Coordinates of C-alpha atoms in Angstrom, one line a residue:
Chain A
M267 CA 7.5 -25.0 -76.2
S268 CA 8.0 -24.9 -72.6
E269 CA 6.3 -22.3 -70.2
P270 CA 7.3 -18.7 -71.6
L271 CA 9.1 -16.5 -70.1
L272 CA 7.2 -13.3 -71.0
E273 CA 3.2 -14.0 -72.6
I274 CA 1.2 -10.9 -73.4
S275 CA -1.8 -11.5 -74.8
N276 CA -4.7 -9.5 -76.0
L277 CA -3.3 -6.5 -74.6
D278 CA -5.1 -3.4 -75.1
V279 CA -3.5 0.1 -73.4
G280 CA -4.6 3.4 -74.3
Y281 CA -4.4 7.3 -73.0
G282 CA -8.1 8.0 -71.2
Q283 CA -10.6 7.6 -74.6
A284 CA -7.3 7.2 -77.0
Q285 CA -6.3 3.3 -77.5
V286 CA -2.8 3.2 -77.9
L287 CA -2.1 -0.6 -77.8
H288 CA -4.7 -2.9 -79.9
S289 CA -4.8 -6.5 -79.1
V290 CA -1.1 -7.6 -78.8
D291 CA 0.3 -10.9 -78.5
L292 CA 3.8 -11.8 -77.7
R293 CA 5.5 -14.7 -76.2
M294 CA 8.7 -14.9 -75.5
G295 CA 11.6 -17.4 -73.6
Q296 CA 15.1 -16.8 -72.3
E297 CA 16.0 -15.4 -75.4
A298 CA 16.3 -11.4 -77.1
V299 CA 13.5 -10.4 -79.0
S300 CA 13.7 -6.8 -80.7
V301 CA 10.2 -4.9 -81.1
I302 CA 10.7 -2.7 -84.0
G303 CA 8.5 0.2 -85.7
R304 CA 8.4 3.6 -86.5
N305 CA 8.1 6.6 -84.0
G306 CA 4.5 6.5 -82.7
M307 CA 3.5 3.0 -83.2
G308 CA 3.2 2.2 -79.5
K309 CA 6.7 0.8 -78.5
T310 CA 7.3 2.8 -75.3
T311 CA 3.6 2.5 -74.3
L312 CA 4.2 -1.3 -74.3
C313 CA 6.9 -1.0 -72.1
N314 CA 5.0 1.1 -70.1
A315 CA 2.5 -1.0 -69.8
I316 CA 4.3 -4.1 -69.1
M317 CA 6.1 -2.2 -66.0
G318 CA 3.2 -0.7 -64.3
L319 CA 3.1 2.8 -65.3
L320 CA 0.0 3.2 -67.3
P321 CA -3.3 1.3 -66.4
V322 CA -3.9 -1.5 -68.9
M323 CA -7.5 -1.4 -70.5
S324 CA -7.7 -4.9 -71.0
G325 CA -5.6 -8.0 -72.0
S326 CA -2.9 -10.1 -69.7
I327 CA 0.9 -9.9 -69.2
R328 CA 2.2 -13.1 -67.1
F329 CA 5.9 -13.1 -66.2
R330 CA 7.4 -16.4 -65.3
G331 CA 3.6 -17.2 -64.6
I332 CA 2.8 -14.2 -62.5
E333 CA 0.2 -11.6 -63.9
L334 CA 1.4 -8.5 -64.1
V335 CA -1.5 -6.6 -64.7
G336 CA -2.4 -4.4 -62.0
L337 CA 0.3 -4.9 -59.9
A338 CA 2.4 -1.8 -58.7
P339 CA 5.3 -0.8 -60.7
Y340 CA 7.5 -1.6 -58.2
K341 CA 6.1 -4.8 -58.2
V342 CA 6.3 -5.6 -61.2
A343 CA 10.2 -4.9 -60.9
A344 CA 10.7 -7.3 -58.3
T345 CA 9.1 -10.3 -60.1
G346 CA 12.6 -9.9 -62.2
I347 CA 12.3 -6.9 -64.9
G348 CA 15.2 -4.7 -65.5
Y349 CA 13.8 -1.6 -67.1
V350 CA 16.0 0.9 -69.3
P351 CA 13.8 3.3 -70.1
Q352 CA 13.5 5.7 -73.0
G353 CA 16.0 8.9 -72.8
R354 CA 17.7 7.1 -69.7
R355 CA 15.8 9.3 -66.8
L356 CA 19.0 9.0 -64.6
F357 CA 18.0 11.3 -61.9
T358 CA 19.5 14.3 -61.9
S359 CA 20.4 15.4 -58.4
L360 CA 22.0 12.0 -58.0
T361 CA 25.7 10.9 -58.5
V362 CA 26.7 7.8 -60.3
D363 CA 27.5 6.1 -57.1
E364 CA 24.5 6.9 -55.7
H365 CA 22.4 5.5 -58.5
L366 CA 23.9 2.3 -57.5
A367 CA 24.3 2.4 -54.0
M368 CA 20.3 3.3 -53.8
L369 CA 19.8 -0.7 -55.1
A370 CA 22.8 -2.2 -53.5
R371 CA 21.0 -3.8 -50.4
Q372 CA 18.5 -6.1 -52.6
A373 CA 21.4 -6.8 -54.7
R374 CA 23.6 -7.9 -51.6
G375 CA 25.0 -11.2 -52.5
K376 CA 23.6 -11.9 -56.2
R377 CA 25.6 -12.2 -59.3
W378 CA 25.3 -7.9 -60.0
T379 CA 26.3 -5.8 -57.3
P380 CA 27.8 -2.2 -58.0
T381 CA 31.4 -3.9 -58.1
E382 CA 30.1 -5.9 -60.6
V383 CA 28.8 -3.1 -62.7
Y384 CA 31.6 -0.8 -62.3
E385 CA 34.0 -4.0 -63.6
L386 CA 31.5 -4.6 -66.8
F387 CA 31.7 -0.9 -67.1
P388 CA 34.9 0.8 -65.9
R389 CA 34.1 3.9 -67.3
L390 CA 31.7 4.6 -64.9
A391 CA 34.3 3.6 -61.8
E392 CA 35.8 6.7 -62.6
R393 CA 33.5 8.9 -62.8
K394 CA 31.6 7.2 -59.4
K395 CA 31.7 11.1 -57.4
L396 CA 30.4 12.9 -60.7
S397 CA 26.5 13.8 -61.1
A398 CA 25.0 11.7 -63.6
T399 CA 23.8 14.8 -65.6
S400 CA 27.7 15.6 -66.5
L401 CA 28.3 11.6 -68.0
S402 CA 28.1 11.3 -72.0
G403 CA 25.0 10.0 -73.3
G404 CA 27.1 6.4 -73.8
E405 CA 27.9 6.9 -69.9
Q406 CA 24.9 7.7 -69.2
Q407 CA 23.4 4.6 -71.0
M408 CA 26.1 2.6 -69.4
L409 CA 24.6 4.0 -65.8
A410 CA 20.8 3.1 -66.8
I411 CA 22.0 -0.5 -67.8
G412 CA 24.3 -0.8 -64.8
R413 CA 21.0 0.5 -62.3
A414 CA 18.8 -2.2 -64.0
L415 CA 21.3 -4.9 -63.7
L416 CA 21.2 -4.6 -60.1
L417 CA 17.8 -5.9 -60.1
N418 CA 19.1 -8.7 -61.0
A419 CA 16.4 -9.4 -63.5
D420 CA 15.5 -12.8 -65.7
L421 CA 14.5 -9.9 -68.3
M422 CA 16.1 -6.9 -69.2
L423 CA 13.4 -4.1 -70.9
M424 CA 15.3 -2.0 -73.3
D425 CA 13.7 1.0 -74.5
E426 CA 15.8 2.5 -77.6
P427 CA 19.2 2.4 -75.9
S428 CA 21.1 3.4 -79.0
E429 CA 19.5 6.5 -79.2
G430 CA 21.5 9.4 -79.8
L431 CA 24.8 7.5 -78.9
A432 CA 28.1 8.2 -81.1
P433 CA 28.3 4.3 -83.7
T434 CA 31.5 3.5 -81.6
I435 CA 29.2 3.4 -78.2
V436 CA 26.6 1.8 -80.0
E437 CA 29.0 -1.1 -80.8
Q438 CA 29.7 -1.8 -77.0
L439 CA 26.2 -1.6 -76.2
V440 CA 25.3 -4.3 -78.9
A441 CA 28.2 -6.2 -77.3
T442 CA 27.2 -5.8 -73.8
S443 CA 23.6 -6.6 -74.7
R444 CA 24.3 -9.9 -76.3
R445 CA 27.1 -10.9 -73.4
L446 CA 23.8 -10.4 -71.4
V447 CA 22.2 -12.6 -73.5
T448 CA 24.7 -15.4 -73.4
E449 CA 24.7 -15.3 -69.3
G450 CA 21.3 -16.2 -69.3
I451 CA 19.4 -12.9 -69.6
A452 CA 16.3 -12.4 -71.3
V453 CA 16.0 -9.1 -73.5
L454 CA 13.4 -7.3 -74.9
L455 CA 14.7 -4.3 -77.0
V456 CA 13.0 -1.9 -78.4
E457 CA 14.4 -0.3 -81.1
Q458 CA 14.4 2.1 -84.4
N459 CA 17.7 1.5 -85.5
L460 CA 17.7 -1.6 -87.5
S461 CA 21.6 -2.4 -87.5
V462 CA 21.0 -2.5 -83.6
A463 CA 17.6 -4.4 -83.3
T464 CA 19.3 -7.2 -85.8
A465 CA 23.1 -7.6 -84.0
I466 CA 20.8 -8.3 -80.4
A467 CA 18.0 -10.1 -81.6
E468 CA 17.3 -13.0 -83.9
R469 CA 13.3 -12.3 -83.9
Q470 CA 12.1 -9.1 -84.6
V471 CA 8.3 -8.2 -84.1
V472 CA 7.1 -5.4 -86.2
M473 CA 4.5 -2.9 -84.6
V474 CA 2.4 -0.7 -87.0
S475 CA -0.2 1.5 -85.3
G476 CA -0.5 -0.2 -82.0
Q477 CA -0.7 -3.5 -83.0
I478 CA 1.7 -6.5 -83.9
E479 CA 2.1 -6.2 -87.3
T480 CA 4.0 -9.5 -88.3
E481 CA 7.3 -11.5 -86.9
I482 CA 10.2 -11.8 -89.3
S483 CA 13.8 -13.5 -88.3
S484 CA 17.0 -10.7 -88.6
Q485 CA 18.1 -12.5 -91.8
E486 CA 15.1 -12.0 -93.7
L487 CA 14.5 -7.9 -92.3
L488 CA 18.0 -7.6 -93.5
E489 CA 17.6 -8.9 -96.7
D490 CA 14.2 -7.0 -97.8
A491 CA 14.8 -3.5 -98.4
D492 CA 10.9 -3.3 -98.7
A493 CA 10.3 -4.8 -95.5
Q494 CA 12.6 -2.0 -94.3
R495 CA 10.9 0.9 -95.7
R496 CA 7.6 -0.5 -94.5
Y497 CA 8.4 -1.0 -90.9
L498 CA 11.2 1.4 -90.3
G499 CA 10.8 4.3 -92.8
V500 CA 14.2 3.8 -93.5
E501 CA 15.8 3.8 -96.7
S502 CA 17.5 0.7 -97.3
L503 CA 21.3 1.1 -97.9
E504 CA 21.2 -0.3 -101.6
D505 CA 18.6 2.7 -102.3
T506 CA 21.2 5.3 -100.7
E507 CA 23.9 3.9 -102.9
A508 CA 22.2 4.1 -105.9
Chain B
M76 CA 19.6 49.1 -79.1
T77 CA 18.5 46.2 -77.2
A78 CA 21.7 44.1 -78.0
V79 CA 23.4 47.6 -76.7
M80 CA 21.6 47.1 -73.7
S81 CA 22.0 43.4 -73.0
G82 CA 25.9 43.5 -74.0
A83 CA 26.3 46.6 -72.0
A84 CA 24.5 45.1 -68.7
N85 CA 26.1 41.3 -69.4
A86 CA 29.4 43.1 -69.4
L87 CA 28.7 45.1 -66.3
L88 CA 28.1 41.8 -64.7
G89 CA 30.7 39.7 -65.9
R90 CA 28.8 37.6 -68.3
R91 CA 30.7 37.9 -71.5
G92 CA 29.7 35.4 -74.0
R93 CA 26.2 34.4 -72.2
N94 CA 23.6 35.9 -74.1
V95 CA 21.0 36.7 -71.8
P96 CA 17.7 38.7 -73.1
W97 CA 18.1 42.4 -71.8
H98 CA 14.7 42.5 -70.0
R99 CA 16.4 39.7 -68.0
S100 CA 20.0 41.5 -67.4
L101 CA 17.8 44.5 -66.6
A102 CA 16.3 42.8 -64.2
R103 CA 19.6 41.6 -62.4
L104 CA 21.0 44.8 -62.4
V105 CA 18.1 46.4 -60.7
I106 CA 18.3 43.5 -58.4
I107 CA 21.9 44.1 -57.7
A108 CA 21.6 47.9 -57.5
A109 CA 19.1 47.4 -54.9
I110 CA 21.2 45.0 -52.8
A111 CA 24.0 47.7 -52.6
F112 CA 21.5 50.0 -51.6
V113 CA 20.7 48.1 -48.9
I114 CA 23.8 47.7 -47.8
V115 CA 25.0 51.2 -48.0
W116 CA 21.9 52.1 -46.4
V117 CA 22.2 50.1 -43.4
V118 CA 25.7 50.4 -43.1
V119 CA 26.1 54.2 -43.0
L120 CA 23.2 56.6 -44.4
A121 CA 20.4 54.8 -42.3
S122 CA 19.7 58.0 -40.0
G123 CA 16.2 58.7 -38.7
T124 CA 16.1 55.1 -38.4
S125 CA 15.3 53.6 -34.6
A126 CA 17.8 51.6 -35.4
G127 CA 20.4 54.6 -37.0
S128 CA 23.5 53.2 -39.5
A129 CA 25.5 50.2 -38.5
V130 CA 28.5 53.0 -38.4
S131 CA 27.0 54.7 -36.0
A132 CA 25.5 52.2 -33.9
P133 CA 27.0 48.6 -34.1
S134 CA 25.5 47.1 -31.0
E135 CA 22.0 47.5 -32.8
F136 CA 23.0 46.3 -35.9
L137 CA 23.9 43.4 -34.4
K138 CA 21.4 42.9 -32.0
S139 CA 19.2 43.1 -35.5
I140 CA 21.3 40.6 -37.6
L141 CA 21.3 38.2 -34.1
N142 CA 17.4 38.5 -34.2
A143 CA 17.3 38.0 -37.9
L144 CA 19.3 35.1 -37.5
T145 CA 16.8 33.4 -34.8
I146 CA 13.8 34.1 -37.0
S147 CA 15.9 32.7 -39.7
G148 CA 16.1 29.5 -37.9
I149 CA 12.5 29.0 -37.2
Y150 CA 11.5 29.8 -40.4
F151 CA 14.2 26.8 -41.8
I152 CA 13.1 24.1 -39.3
V153 CA 9.1 24.8 -40.4
A154 CA 9.9 25.4 -44.0
S155 CA 12.1 22.6 -44.6
G156 CA 9.4 20.4 -43.8
F157 CA 7.0 21.8 -46.1
T158 CA 9.5 21.6 -49.1
L159 CA 10.4 18.3 -48.4
V160 CA 6.9 17.0 -48.5
F161 CA 6.2 19.6 -51.2
G162 CA 9.6 18.4 -54.0
L163 CA 8.5 14.7 -53.1
M164 CA 4.8 14.6 -53.9
R165 CA 3.8 17.5 -55.1
T166 CA 1.7 17.9 -52.7
V167 CA 1.3 21.8 -51.2
Q168 CA 0.7 20.4 -47.3
M169 CA -1.8 23.4 -46.5
A170 CA -2.1 22.2 -43.2
H171 CA 1.4 22.6 -42.1
G172 CA 0.7 25.5 -40.0
S173 CA -1.9 24.0 -38.4
L174 CA 0.2 21.3 -37.4
F175 CA 3.0 23.7 -36.1
L176 CA 0.0 25.3 -33.9
L177 CA -1.3 22.0 -32.5
A178 CA 2.1 20.5 -31.6
G179 CA 2.6 24.2 -29.8
Y180 CA -0.9 24.1 -28.0
F181 CA -0.1 20.3 -27.2
A182 CA 3.5 21.0 -25.9
L183 CA 1.8 23.9 -23.6
E184 CA -0.7 21.6 -22.2
Y185 CA 1.5 19.0 -20.9
Q186 CA 4.3 21.8 -20.1
L187 CA 1.4 23.2 -17.8
D188 CA 0.5 19.4 -16.6
F189 CA 4.0 19.0 -15.4
L190 CA 4.1 22.0 -13.3
G191 CA 0.4 21.6 -11.8
V192 CA -0.1 25.1 -13.2
T193 CA -3.1 26.7 -14.8
G194 CA -1.4 30.3 -15.8
T195 CA 1.8 31.3 -17.7
P196 CA 4.2 29.8 -15.0
D197 CA 7.7 31.5 -13.5
R198 CA 10.4 30.8 -15.6
G199 CA 12.2 30.1 -12.4
I200 CA 10.1 26.9 -11.8
V201 CA 10.5 25.5 -15.3
G202 CA 13.2 23.0 -15.5
W203 CA 15.0 21.4 -18.6
G204 CA 12.6 18.5 -18.6
D205 CA 9.5 20.1 -18.7
W206 CA 10.7 22.4 -22.0
W207 CA 12.0 19.4 -23.8
L208 CA 9.2 16.2 -22.8
P209 CA 6.4 18.5 -23.7
L210 CA 8.3 19.4 -26.9
V211 CA 8.9 15.7 -27.5
I212 CA 5.4 14.9 -26.8
G213 CA 4.0 18.0 -29.1
V214 CA 6.5 16.3 -32.1
V215 CA 5.3 13.0 -31.8
I216 CA 1.7 13.8 -31.9
V217 CA 1.3 15.9 -34.7
S218 CA 3.8 13.2 -36.6
G219 CA 1.2 10.8 -36.1
L220 CA -1.5 13.0 -37.3
G221 CA 0.6 13.6 -40.3
L222 CA 0.9 10.0 -41.1
F223 CA -2.6 9.5 -40.7
I224 CA -3.3 12.6 -43.4
Q225 CA -1.4 10.9 -45.8
Q226 CA -2.2 7.7 -45.6
V227 CA -6.1 8.3 -45.0
F228 CA -6.6 11.4 -47.6
L229 CA -4.0 12.0 -49.5
R230 CA -2.1 8.5 -50.4
W231 CA -5.2 7.6 -53.1
N232 CA -5.2 11.3 -54.5
Q233 CA -1.6 10.9 -55.6
G234 CA -0.8 13.2 -58.6
Q235 CA -4.5 15.0 -57.9
D236 CA -2.8 18.6 -57.1
L237 CA -5.8 20.7 -56.8
R238 CA -7.5 18.3 -54.8
Q239 CA -5.0 17.2 -52.3
A240 CA -4.4 21.0 -51.7
L241 CA -8.4 21.4 -50.9
I242 CA -8.3 18.3 -48.8
T243 CA -5.6 20.0 -46.8
I244 CA -7.3 23.5 -46.8
A245 CA -10.2 21.5 -45.1
I246 CA -8.1 19.9 -42.7
S247 CA -6.7 23.1 -41.5
I248 CA -10.1 24.5 -41.4
V249 CA -11.1 21.7 -39.1
L250 CA -7.8 21.8 -37.1
G251 CA -8.3 25.2 -36.3
D252 CA -11.6 25.4 -35.2
Q253 CA -11.2 22.3 -32.8
M254 CA -8.0 24.1 -31.6
I255 CA -10.2 27.1 -30.9
Q256 CA -12.4 24.9 -28.9
H257 CA -9.8 23.1 -26.9
F258 CA -7.2 25.6 -26.6
G259 CA -9.4 28.7 -26.4
G260 CA -9.0 32.2 -28.1
V261 CA -6.5 33.4 -25.9
A262 CA -2.8 34.3 -27.0
E263 CA -0.2 32.1 -24.7
P264 CA 3.1 31.4 -24.7
I265 CA 5.4 28.2 -23.5
T266 CA 7.2 28.9 -21.2
L267 CA 10.9 28.0 -22.0
T268 CA 13.4 26.8 -19.5
H269 CA 15.5 28.8 -16.9
E270 CA 18.2 26.7 -18.0
I271 CA 18.7 28.3 -21.7
H272 CA 17.4 31.9 -20.8
G273 CA 19.6 34.7 -19.9
Y274 CA 21.8 36.4 -21.7
V275 CA 25.8 36.4 -22.2
N276 CA 28.4 39.1 -22.9
F277 CA 30.2 39.4 -26.0
A278 CA 32.7 42.6 -27.3
G279 CA 30.2 45.0 -25.6
I280 CA 27.0 43.1 -26.3
R281 CA 24.3 41.4 -25.1
Y282 CA 23.1 38.1 -26.6
G283 CA 20.3 36.4 -25.7
I284 CA 21.0 32.7 -25.3
H285 CA 17.6 31.4 -25.9
Q286 CA 18.4 33.1 -29.7
L287 CA 21.9 31.1 -29.7
F288 CA 19.9 28.2 -28.7
V289 CA 17.2 28.7 -31.5
I290 CA 20.0 28.9 -34.1
G291 CA 21.6 26.1 -32.7
M292 CA 18.5 24.2 -33.4
A293 CA 18.2 25.5 -36.8
L294 CA 21.8 24.3 -37.6
G295 CA 21.2 21.0 -36.2
V296 CA 18.1 20.3 -38.1
G297 CA 19.8 21.5 -41.4
G298 CA 22.6 19.2 -40.1
G299 CA 20.6 16.1 -39.9
L300 CA 18.4 16.5 -42.6
W301 CA 21.7 16.8 -44.8
L302 CA 23.2 13.9 -43.6
L303 CA 19.6 12.1 -44.0
L304 CA 19.4 13.1 -47.6
K305 CA 22.7 12.9 -48.5
K306 CA 24.7 9.8 -46.8
T307 CA 21.7 7.0 -46.2
R308 CA 19.7 5.2 -48.7
T309 CA 16.3 6.7 -47.6
G310 CA 17.9 9.8 -48.6
M311 CA 18.8 9.0 -51.5
V312 CA 15.8 7.5 -52.6
I313 CA 13.9 10.7 -52.1
R314 CA 16.0 12.7 -53.8
A315 CA 15.7 10.1 -56.6
G316 CA 11.9 10.6 -55.9
V317 CA 12.3 14.7 -56.3
D318 CA 13.4 13.8 -59.6
D319 CA 11.4 11.2 -61.3
T320 CA 8.7 9.4 -59.0
P321 CA 8.1 6.3 -61.5
M322 CA 11.3 5.6 -62.3
V323 CA 12.1 5.1 -58.7
Q324 CA 9.0 2.7 -58.6
A325 CA 10.2 0.8 -61.7
L326 CA 13.7 0.1 -60.0
G327 CA 11.4 -1.6 -57.6
I328 CA 11.3 0.1 -54.6
N329 CA 8.3 0.9 -53.2
V330 CA 7.6 4.4 -53.0
Q331 CA 4.9 4.8 -50.7
K332 CA 6.8 4.3 -48.0
V333 CA 9.3 6.8 -49.0
F334 CA 6.2 8.9 -49.3
A335 CA 5.0 8.1 -45.6
V336 CA 8.6 8.4 -44.2
A337 CA 8.9 12.0 -45.7
F338 CA 5.3 13.2 -44.5
V339 CA 6.2 12.0 -40.9
L340 CA 9.7 14.2 -41.1
G341 CA 7.7 16.9 -42.8
S342 CA 4.9 16.6 -39.8
A343 CA 7.8 16.8 -37.1
L344 CA 9.5 19.5 -38.8
A345 CA 6.2 21.8 -38.5
G346 CA 6.0 20.6 -35.0
L347 CA 9.3 21.2 -33.2
G348 CA 9.0 24.6 -35.1
G349 CA 6.1 25.2 -33.6
V350 CA 7.0 24.3 -30.1
I351 CA 10.5 26.6 -30.5
A352 CA 8.3 29.4 -32.1
G353 CA 5.9 29.4 -29.6
S354 CA 8.4 29.4 -26.8
S355 CA 10.5 32.0 -28.4
V356 CA 9.5 34.3 -31.2
T357 CA 5.3 34.2 -31.0
T358 CA 2.6 33.2 -28.4
L359 CA -0.2 30.7 -29.3
A360 CA -3.3 32.0 -30.8
P361 CA -6.0 31.2 -33.4
G362 CA -4.8 32.4 -36.7
V363 CA -0.9 31.8 -35.7
D364 CA -1.3 28.3 -38.0
G365 CA -2.1 30.6 -41.1
Q366 CA 0.6 33.3 -40.9
W367 CA 3.1 30.3 -40.1
L368 CA 1.6 28.1 -43.6
L369 CA 2.2 31.8 -45.3
H370 CA 6.1 32.4 -43.8
S371 CA 6.7 28.3 -45.2
L372 CA 5.0 29.5 -48.8
V373 CA 7.1 32.4 -48.6
V374 CA 10.6 30.6 -47.7
V375 CA 9.9 28.0 -50.2
I376 CA 8.8 30.5 -53.2
I377 CA 12.2 32.4 -52.3
G378 CA 14.2 29.3 -51.9
G379 CA 12.9 27.1 -54.7
M380 CA 9.9 24.2 -53.9
G381 CA 11.7 21.0 -53.0
S382 CA 15.1 22.1 -52.3
L383 CA 16.9 22.0 -48.8
G384 CA 19.7 24.8 -49.7
G385 CA 16.8 26.9 -51.0
A386 CA 14.8 26.6 -47.8
A387 CA 18.2 27.6 -46.1
A388 CA 18.4 30.3 -48.6
G389 CA 15.0 31.8 -48.3
S390 CA 14.6 31.5 -44.6
L391 CA 17.7 33.7 -44.1
L392 CA 16.4 36.3 -46.7
Y393 CA 13.2 36.0 -45.4
G394 CA 14.1 36.3 -42.0
L395 CA 16.8 39.5 -42.4
A396 CA 13.8 41.2 -44.1
T397 CA 11.2 40.4 -41.7
A398 CA 14.1 41.8 -38.8
L399 CA 15.8 44.4 -40.9
A400 CA 13.0 46.4 -42.3
P401 CA 11.2 47.5 -39.3
V402 CA 14.3 49.2 -37.3
Y403 CA 16.1 50.0 -40.6
L404 CA 13.0 52.2 -42.7
P405 CA 12.6 55.8 -41.6
T406 CA 10.8 55.5 -38.3
D407 CA 7.8 57.7 -39.8
Y408 CA 7.7 54.7 -42.7
A409 CA 8.6 51.4 -40.7
Y410 CA 4.9 50.9 -40.8
Y411 CA 5.5 49.6 -44.1
S412 CA 8.2 47.1 -43.2
I413 CA 5.8 44.4 -44.4
I414 CA 6.6 45.5 -47.9
A415 CA 9.8 44.4 -47.6
T416 CA 8.7 40.7 -47.7
F417 CA 6.7 41.8 -51.1
V418 CA 9.8 43.4 -52.9
I419 CA 11.9 40.2 -52.0
L420 CA 9.1 38.0 -53.3
A421 CA 8.8 40.3 -56.4
L422 CA 12.6 40.5 -57.2
V423 CA 13.5 37.0 -56.8
L424 CA 10.4 35.7 -59.1
A425 CA 11.4 38.5 -61.5
V426 CA 14.9 36.8 -62.4
R427 CA 14.4 32.8 -61.4
P428 CA 10.7 32.5 -61.9
Y429 CA 11.2 29.0 -59.6
G430 CA 12.9 30.6 -56.9
L431 CA 16.5 30.6 -56.2
F432 CA 17.4 26.5 -56.1
G433 CA 14.4 25.9 -57.9
R434 CA 14.3 23.6 -61.2
P435 CA 10.9 23.1 -63.0
A436 CA 8.8 20.1 -62.5

């Protein structure tokens, strides 16, 4: 394997005295990888640690060879990571257009500009002048992704993007994510939704109690009802039908 | 019983279908009744007051309103800076009043220096430049001082509200003592240039030109801030930062730079307010710093922390209360006019605990 895009090794993270992540190791190249696990297993903590939003106790996070641990969040983002946080975290006092205009300067002349984002999500173009809070859940998610795209990042870090979305919107989300991967953008996806995780990524990294329990391919996970129950706490399709 | 009260209150307020708890509806009713009473009192009933009712003495009424708008304008200039800093950085800048007073003192010092006099100069010799140049100097000095305070003392205490408040209190005490040491304890005014002094007559009423000027300045500051916040990238980042600072950073924006800009701007507005107030509605003296910090606090508590519209609404309400209460309370009770401020605070907080335009942090 050549130089990995993102290499996390021996990462320990906690809030004060309470340690949440225990020696997490993860390597990924220019591909889609999903981190799955139940609630409270440390998935979002992992995202926050990568973005520099949480102090790291020990260990290392290298992105394109650059050590991210200790960097301010804005410097982490500038190395080429687009962050789509859990719950979207749009700015309530900004309009749709302002979310993009705010980041337009750095994006000028690159692959993703506000114009490109509006082409990708025509729904947003129709709602330019509206407050971000007046959007539907799906539109909000589009805006959160569009905003992160303007960083023209090599890696998109998406934390539970399918949360609270209608099934048809989730399909669009999957299609968009797959398109990004084919365009050469790596995606690190944190998901609880089995069908979304397996549709976007081939590699499924399972997180249990702040540790990487195992890695499994999408195919294996889909075929293994027992693994689904253990790792995600879901009743498999066969069980519910029976 | 409570359902009936709530229903009755809601029906009166035209809030059909919304389930507002009855004590809230009652509070709203009380406030509407209070506002209605104040209006009726001022318009027709106010006999035995120094101004008389608006119907019997319309010129007194207009004069009081002009005074109210003038003081509101200065409250707004000072409090908009205060609310900007608080909204973005969650820092209660307790040295805001000190920057206000310090800018006034510097402007006074330079004005006397330019004119080559030692005491309060005769207004006739104060030209346009003898007023605005000291103003600019005062504002620039306190802007620099504000940046220094933010970079040296506050920057590394981000998110530690109590520590930041204590640090700025300490700074305000040190600055207060230093100002007594350098500028003395005697109350002194900055002299406004004769170019913007005098009166215009309109519809039989005399309006002070300097008052209209202050109102114009406040509108200018409000308009400028509005344009900055709504139309520029820095403004968008400031508003986004008020909503969710970590998320702004995670989008690759260096929030520290924006914090510095906001702090400089907030300090400049304190300074601008200090020079304008020192030339019109107050004299410069020890203790004035604390008074104006309190004015700023009252305005943003009424209007809601971190909101420009709230600062405007808060200034207007507070200005109206402070200017109208002394003249429209019965003469024997005019001494108690200060209570009007607390009544407004209590009423606003009863219905909107985060202020008129405020949101929970």
